[in-house]
mmCIF file of C-alpha atoms in Angstrom:
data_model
loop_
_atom_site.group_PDB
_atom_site.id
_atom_site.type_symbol
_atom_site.label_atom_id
_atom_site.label_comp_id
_atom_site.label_asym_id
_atom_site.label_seq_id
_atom_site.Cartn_x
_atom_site.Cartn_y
_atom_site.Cartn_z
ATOM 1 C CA UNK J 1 0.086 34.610 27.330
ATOM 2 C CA UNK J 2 3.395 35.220 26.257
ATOM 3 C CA UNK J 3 3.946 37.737 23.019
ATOM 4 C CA UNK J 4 6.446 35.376 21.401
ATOM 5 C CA UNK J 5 3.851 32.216 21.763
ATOM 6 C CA UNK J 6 2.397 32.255 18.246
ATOM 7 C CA UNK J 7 0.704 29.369 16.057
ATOM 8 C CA UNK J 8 -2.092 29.063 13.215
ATOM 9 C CA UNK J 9 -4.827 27.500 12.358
ATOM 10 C CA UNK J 10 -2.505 25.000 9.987
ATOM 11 C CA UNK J 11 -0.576 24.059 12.888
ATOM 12 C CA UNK J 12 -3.290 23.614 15.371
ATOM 13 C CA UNK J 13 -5.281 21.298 12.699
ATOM 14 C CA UNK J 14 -2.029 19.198 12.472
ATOM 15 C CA UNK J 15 -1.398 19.119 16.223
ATOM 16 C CA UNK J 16 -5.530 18.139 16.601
ATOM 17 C CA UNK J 17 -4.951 15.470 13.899
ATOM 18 C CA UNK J 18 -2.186 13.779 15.790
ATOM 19 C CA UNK J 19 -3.487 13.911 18.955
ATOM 20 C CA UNK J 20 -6.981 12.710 18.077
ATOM 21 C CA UNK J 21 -4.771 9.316 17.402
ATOM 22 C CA UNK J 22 -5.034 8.787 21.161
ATOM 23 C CA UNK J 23 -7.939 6.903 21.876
ATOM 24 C CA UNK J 24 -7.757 8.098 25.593
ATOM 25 C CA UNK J 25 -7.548 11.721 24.178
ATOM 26 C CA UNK J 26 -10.617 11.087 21.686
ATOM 27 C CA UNK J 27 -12.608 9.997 24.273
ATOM 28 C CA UNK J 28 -12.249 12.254 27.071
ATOM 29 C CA UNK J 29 -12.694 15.703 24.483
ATOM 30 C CA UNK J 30 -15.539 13.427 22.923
ATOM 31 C CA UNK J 31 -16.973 13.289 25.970
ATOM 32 C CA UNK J 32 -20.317 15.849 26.584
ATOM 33 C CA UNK J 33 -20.787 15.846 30.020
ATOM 34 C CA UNK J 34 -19.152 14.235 33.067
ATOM 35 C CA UNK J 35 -20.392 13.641 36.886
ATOM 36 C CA UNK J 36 -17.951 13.844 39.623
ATOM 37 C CA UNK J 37 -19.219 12.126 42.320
ATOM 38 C CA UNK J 38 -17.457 12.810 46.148
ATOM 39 C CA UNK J 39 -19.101 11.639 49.516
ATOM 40 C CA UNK J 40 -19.973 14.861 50.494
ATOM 41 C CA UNK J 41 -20.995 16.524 46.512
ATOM 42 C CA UNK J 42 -21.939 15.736 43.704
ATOM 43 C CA UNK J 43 -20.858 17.663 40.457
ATOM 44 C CA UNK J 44 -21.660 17.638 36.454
ATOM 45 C CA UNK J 45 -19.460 19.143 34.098
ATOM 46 C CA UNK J 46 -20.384 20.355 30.672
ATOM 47 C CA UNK J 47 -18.063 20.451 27.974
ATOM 48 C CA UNK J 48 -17.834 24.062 26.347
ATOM 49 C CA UNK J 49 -17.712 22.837 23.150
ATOM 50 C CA UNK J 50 -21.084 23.232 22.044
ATOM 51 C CA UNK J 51 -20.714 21.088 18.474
ATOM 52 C CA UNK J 52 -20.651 18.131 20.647
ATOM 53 C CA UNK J 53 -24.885 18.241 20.681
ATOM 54 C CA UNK J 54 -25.307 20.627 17.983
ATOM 55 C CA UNK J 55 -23.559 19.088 14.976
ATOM 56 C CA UNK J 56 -23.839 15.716 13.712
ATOM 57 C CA UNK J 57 -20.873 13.913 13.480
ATOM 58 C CA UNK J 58 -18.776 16.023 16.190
ATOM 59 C CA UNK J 59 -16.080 14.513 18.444
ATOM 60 C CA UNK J 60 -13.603 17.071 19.996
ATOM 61 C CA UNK J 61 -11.549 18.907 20.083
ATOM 62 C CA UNK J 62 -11.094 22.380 22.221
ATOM 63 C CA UNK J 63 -12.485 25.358 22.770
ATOM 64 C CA UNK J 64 -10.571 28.467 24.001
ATOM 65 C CA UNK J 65 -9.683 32.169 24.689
ATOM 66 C CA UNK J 66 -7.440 34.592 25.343
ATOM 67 C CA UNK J 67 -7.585 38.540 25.263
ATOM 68 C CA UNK J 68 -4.892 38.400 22.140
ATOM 69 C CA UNK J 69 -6.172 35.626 20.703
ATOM 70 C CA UNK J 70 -10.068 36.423 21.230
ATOM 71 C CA UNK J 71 -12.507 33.212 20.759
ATOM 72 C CA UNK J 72 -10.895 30.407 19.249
ATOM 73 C CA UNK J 73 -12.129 26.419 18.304
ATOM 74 C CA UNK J 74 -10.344 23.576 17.028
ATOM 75 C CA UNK J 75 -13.231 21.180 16.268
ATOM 76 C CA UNK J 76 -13.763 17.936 14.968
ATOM 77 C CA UNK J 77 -16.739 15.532 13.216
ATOM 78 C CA UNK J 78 -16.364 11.548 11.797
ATOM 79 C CA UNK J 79 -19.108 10.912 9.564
ATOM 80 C CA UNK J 80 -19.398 7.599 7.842
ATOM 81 C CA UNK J 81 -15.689 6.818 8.718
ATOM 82 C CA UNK J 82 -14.090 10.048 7.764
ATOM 83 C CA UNK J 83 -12.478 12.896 10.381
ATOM 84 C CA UNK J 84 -12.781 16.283 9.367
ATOM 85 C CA UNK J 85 -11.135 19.120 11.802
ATOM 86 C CA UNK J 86 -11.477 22.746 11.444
ATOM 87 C CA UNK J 87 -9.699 25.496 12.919
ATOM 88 C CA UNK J 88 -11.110 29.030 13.717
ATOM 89 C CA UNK J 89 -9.379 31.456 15.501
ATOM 90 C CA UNK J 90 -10.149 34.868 16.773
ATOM 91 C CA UNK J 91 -14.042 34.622 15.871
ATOM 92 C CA UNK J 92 -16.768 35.681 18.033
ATOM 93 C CA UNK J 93 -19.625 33.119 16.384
ATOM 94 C CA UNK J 94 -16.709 30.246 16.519
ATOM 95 C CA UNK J 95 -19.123 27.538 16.889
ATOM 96 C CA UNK J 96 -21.854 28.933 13.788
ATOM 97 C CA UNK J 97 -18.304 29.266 11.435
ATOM 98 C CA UNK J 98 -17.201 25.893 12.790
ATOM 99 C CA UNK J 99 -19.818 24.510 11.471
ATOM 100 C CA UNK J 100 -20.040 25.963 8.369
ATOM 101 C CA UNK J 101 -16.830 24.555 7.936
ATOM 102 C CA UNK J 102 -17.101 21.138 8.259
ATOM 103 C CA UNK J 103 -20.525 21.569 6.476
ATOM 104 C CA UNK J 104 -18.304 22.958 3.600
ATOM 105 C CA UNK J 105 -15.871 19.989 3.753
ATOM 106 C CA UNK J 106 -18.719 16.605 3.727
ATOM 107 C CA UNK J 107 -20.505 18.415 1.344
ATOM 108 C CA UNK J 108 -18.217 19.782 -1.090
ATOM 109 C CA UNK J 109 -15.165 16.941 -0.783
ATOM 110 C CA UNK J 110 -14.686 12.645 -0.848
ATOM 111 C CA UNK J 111 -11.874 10.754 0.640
ATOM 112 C CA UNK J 112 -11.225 8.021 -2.186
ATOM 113 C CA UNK J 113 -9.867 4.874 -1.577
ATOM 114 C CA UNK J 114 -6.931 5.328 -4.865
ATOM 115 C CA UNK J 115 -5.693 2.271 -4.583
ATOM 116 C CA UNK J 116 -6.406 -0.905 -2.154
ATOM 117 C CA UNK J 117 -3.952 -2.655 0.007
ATOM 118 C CA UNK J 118 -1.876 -4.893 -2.736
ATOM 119 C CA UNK J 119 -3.028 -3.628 -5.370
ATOM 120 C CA UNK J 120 -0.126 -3.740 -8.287
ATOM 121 C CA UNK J 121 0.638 -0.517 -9.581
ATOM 122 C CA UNK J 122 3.469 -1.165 -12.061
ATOM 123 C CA UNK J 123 5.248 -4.229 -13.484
ATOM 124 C CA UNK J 124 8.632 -3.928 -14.751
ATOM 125 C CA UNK J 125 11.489 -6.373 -16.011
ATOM 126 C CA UNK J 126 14.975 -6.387 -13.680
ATOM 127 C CA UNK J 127 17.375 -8.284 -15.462
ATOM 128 C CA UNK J 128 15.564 -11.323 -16.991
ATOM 129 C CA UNK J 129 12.978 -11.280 -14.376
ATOM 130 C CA UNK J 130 10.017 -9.850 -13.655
ATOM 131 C CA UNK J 131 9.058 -7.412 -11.063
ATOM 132 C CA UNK J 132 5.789 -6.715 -9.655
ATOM 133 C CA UNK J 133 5.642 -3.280 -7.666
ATOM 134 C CA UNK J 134 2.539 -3.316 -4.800
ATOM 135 C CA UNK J 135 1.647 -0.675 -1.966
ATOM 136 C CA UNK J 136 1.474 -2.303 1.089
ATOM 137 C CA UNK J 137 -1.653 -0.809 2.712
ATOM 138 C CA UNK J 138 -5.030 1.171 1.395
ATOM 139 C CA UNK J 139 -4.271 4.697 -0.111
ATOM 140 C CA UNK J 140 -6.621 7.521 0.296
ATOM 141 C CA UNK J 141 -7.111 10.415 -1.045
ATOM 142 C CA UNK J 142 -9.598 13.837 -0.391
ATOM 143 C CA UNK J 143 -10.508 15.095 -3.955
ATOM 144 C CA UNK J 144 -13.677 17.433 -4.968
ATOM 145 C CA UNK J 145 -16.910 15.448 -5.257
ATOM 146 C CA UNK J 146 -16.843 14.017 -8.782
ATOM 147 C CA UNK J 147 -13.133 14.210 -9.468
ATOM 148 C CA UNK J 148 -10.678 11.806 -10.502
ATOM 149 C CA UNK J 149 -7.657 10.832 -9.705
ATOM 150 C CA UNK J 150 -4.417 9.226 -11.654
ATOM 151 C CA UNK J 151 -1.237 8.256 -10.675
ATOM 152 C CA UNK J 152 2.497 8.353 -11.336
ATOM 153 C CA UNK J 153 5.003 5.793 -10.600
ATOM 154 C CA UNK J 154 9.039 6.238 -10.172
ATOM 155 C CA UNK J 155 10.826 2.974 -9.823
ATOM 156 C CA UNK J 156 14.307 3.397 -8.243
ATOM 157 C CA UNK J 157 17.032 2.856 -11.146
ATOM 158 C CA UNK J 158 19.430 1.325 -8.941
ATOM 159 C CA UNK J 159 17.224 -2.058 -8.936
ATOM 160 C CA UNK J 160 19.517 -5.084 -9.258
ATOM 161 C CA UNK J 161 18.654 -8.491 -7.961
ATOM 162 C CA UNK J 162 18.138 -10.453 -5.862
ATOM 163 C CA UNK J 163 15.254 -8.120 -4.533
ATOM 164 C CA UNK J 164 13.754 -9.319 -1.500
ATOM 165 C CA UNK J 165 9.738 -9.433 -0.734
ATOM 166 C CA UNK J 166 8.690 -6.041 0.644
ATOM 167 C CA UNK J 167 11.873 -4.005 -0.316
ATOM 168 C CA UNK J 168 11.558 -0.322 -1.325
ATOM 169 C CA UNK J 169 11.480 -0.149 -5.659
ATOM 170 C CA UNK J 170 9.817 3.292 -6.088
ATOM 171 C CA UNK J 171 7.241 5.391 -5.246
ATOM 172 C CA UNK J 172 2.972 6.258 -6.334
ATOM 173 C CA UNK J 173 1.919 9.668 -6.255
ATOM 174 C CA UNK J 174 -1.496 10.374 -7.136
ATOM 175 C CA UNK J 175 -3.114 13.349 -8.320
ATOM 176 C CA UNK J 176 -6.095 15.517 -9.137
ATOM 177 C CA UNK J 177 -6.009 17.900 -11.459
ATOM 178 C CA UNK J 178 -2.291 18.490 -11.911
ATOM 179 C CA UNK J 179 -2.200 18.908 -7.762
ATOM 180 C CA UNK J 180 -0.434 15.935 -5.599
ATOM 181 C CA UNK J 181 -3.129 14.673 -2.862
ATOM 182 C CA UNK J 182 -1.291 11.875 -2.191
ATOM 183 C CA UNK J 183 1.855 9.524 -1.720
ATOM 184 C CA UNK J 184 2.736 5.983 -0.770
ATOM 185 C CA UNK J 185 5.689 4.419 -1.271
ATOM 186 C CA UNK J 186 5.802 0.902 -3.553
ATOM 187 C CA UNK J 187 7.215 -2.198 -2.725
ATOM 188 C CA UNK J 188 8.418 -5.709 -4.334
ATOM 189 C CA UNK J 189 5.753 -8.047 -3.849
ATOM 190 C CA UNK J 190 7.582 -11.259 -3.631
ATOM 191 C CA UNK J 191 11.126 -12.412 -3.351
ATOM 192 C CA UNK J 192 13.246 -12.082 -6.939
ATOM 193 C CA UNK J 193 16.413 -14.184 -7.636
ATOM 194 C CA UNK J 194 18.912 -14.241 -10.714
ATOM 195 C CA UNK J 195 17.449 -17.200 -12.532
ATOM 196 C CA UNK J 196 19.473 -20.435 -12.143
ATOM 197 C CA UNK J 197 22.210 -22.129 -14.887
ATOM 198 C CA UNK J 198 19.824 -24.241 -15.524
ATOM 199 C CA UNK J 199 17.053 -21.807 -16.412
ATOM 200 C CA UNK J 200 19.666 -20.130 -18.410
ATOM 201 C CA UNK J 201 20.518 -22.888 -20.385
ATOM 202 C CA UNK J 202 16.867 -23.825 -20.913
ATOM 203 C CA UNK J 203 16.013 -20.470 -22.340
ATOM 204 C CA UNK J 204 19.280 -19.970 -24.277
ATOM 205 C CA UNK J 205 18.153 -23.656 -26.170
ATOM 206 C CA UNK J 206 14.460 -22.410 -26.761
ATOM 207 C CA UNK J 207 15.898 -18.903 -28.080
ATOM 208 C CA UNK J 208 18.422 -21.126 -30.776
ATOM 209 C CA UNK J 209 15.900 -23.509 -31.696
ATOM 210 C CA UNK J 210 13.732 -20.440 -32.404
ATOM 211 C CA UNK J 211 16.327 -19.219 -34.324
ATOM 212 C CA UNK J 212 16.901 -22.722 -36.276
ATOM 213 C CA UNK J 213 13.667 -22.161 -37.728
#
């Protein structure tokens, strides 16, 4: 222990989130029990974390103490796709509050799928062309069972062509009730050129005969 060694519970979550990424990580604090076999012995070790065969769901993360700190848990549970991690810290009935927790969170929240991989969130005109704005991968957000969620696009103002496919035009942030929950950035989905002479001159002659009549 060192008295200037300080965290929370916000940074612990984040630094639990990250390293859960690790799929040699996930497995190893995943992992309930573990023989050590030697010629000579033969050992078992037990995980502390008790959620591992309590809770439904759980996967990791850490368990720990210290006199300062008292008893602390970082925990997490996947259920039906979705991670949930929780972060207690200086509680004596860490694993019955852990679980309430993450009780608390699949019961009381969704992660929504706000808008799919592709899916074209705002069509605009850039010169005389037209310019179809996509997000390039599934967005998700956790909202409040039964709550919805709408979005708001920027494009950038400094759009001029050509644009090429998959270049940055704005931005999609979606929210609940006023709040942001989340964020993805919006790209051009396909290449967009200055139209030809040609074109031009084709669409200058439909515009005066048009106008002839």
């Amino acid at each position: 222990h060192h008295p200037e060694h300080k965290s929370t519970a916000y940074d612990l979550a984040l630094i639990a989130r990250a390293a859960m990424m690790n799929p040699e990580f996930a497995k190893i604090v995943g992992t309930s029990t573990w023989t050590w076999e030697h010629p000579t012995d033969t050992r078992v070790l037990v995980n502390r974390n008790r959620l591992l065969w309590q809770f439904s769901g759980a996967d990791g993360v850490k368990t720990g103490w210290t006199s300062q700190s008292g008893r602390s848990l970082v925990a997490s549970a996947t259920r039906d796709g979705w991670r949930l991690i929780s972060v207690v810290l200086n509680a004596p009935m860490m694993f019955t509050e852990s679980m309430r927790l993450l009780n608390h969170g699949f019961d009381s929240f969704a992660s929504l799928k706000v808008a799919p991989r592709g899916a074209v969130l705002a069509r605009a005109h850039v010169g005389e062309q037209e310019l179809r704005a996509i997000v390039l991968a599934d967005v998700y957000a956790v909202v409040p069972k039964g709550r919805t969620v709408t979005s708001r696009v920027t494009l950038r103002r400094d759009l001029t062509l050509p644009i090429a496919r998959g270049s940055n035009v704005g931005e999609a942030v979606f929210l609940n009730a006023g709040a942001e929950v989340a964020r993805a950035p919006l790209v051009a989905a396909g290449d967009i050129y200055p139209p030809s002479m040609a074109a031009r001159i084709r669409r200058w002659l439909r515009s005066w005969q048009l106008w002839w009549r």
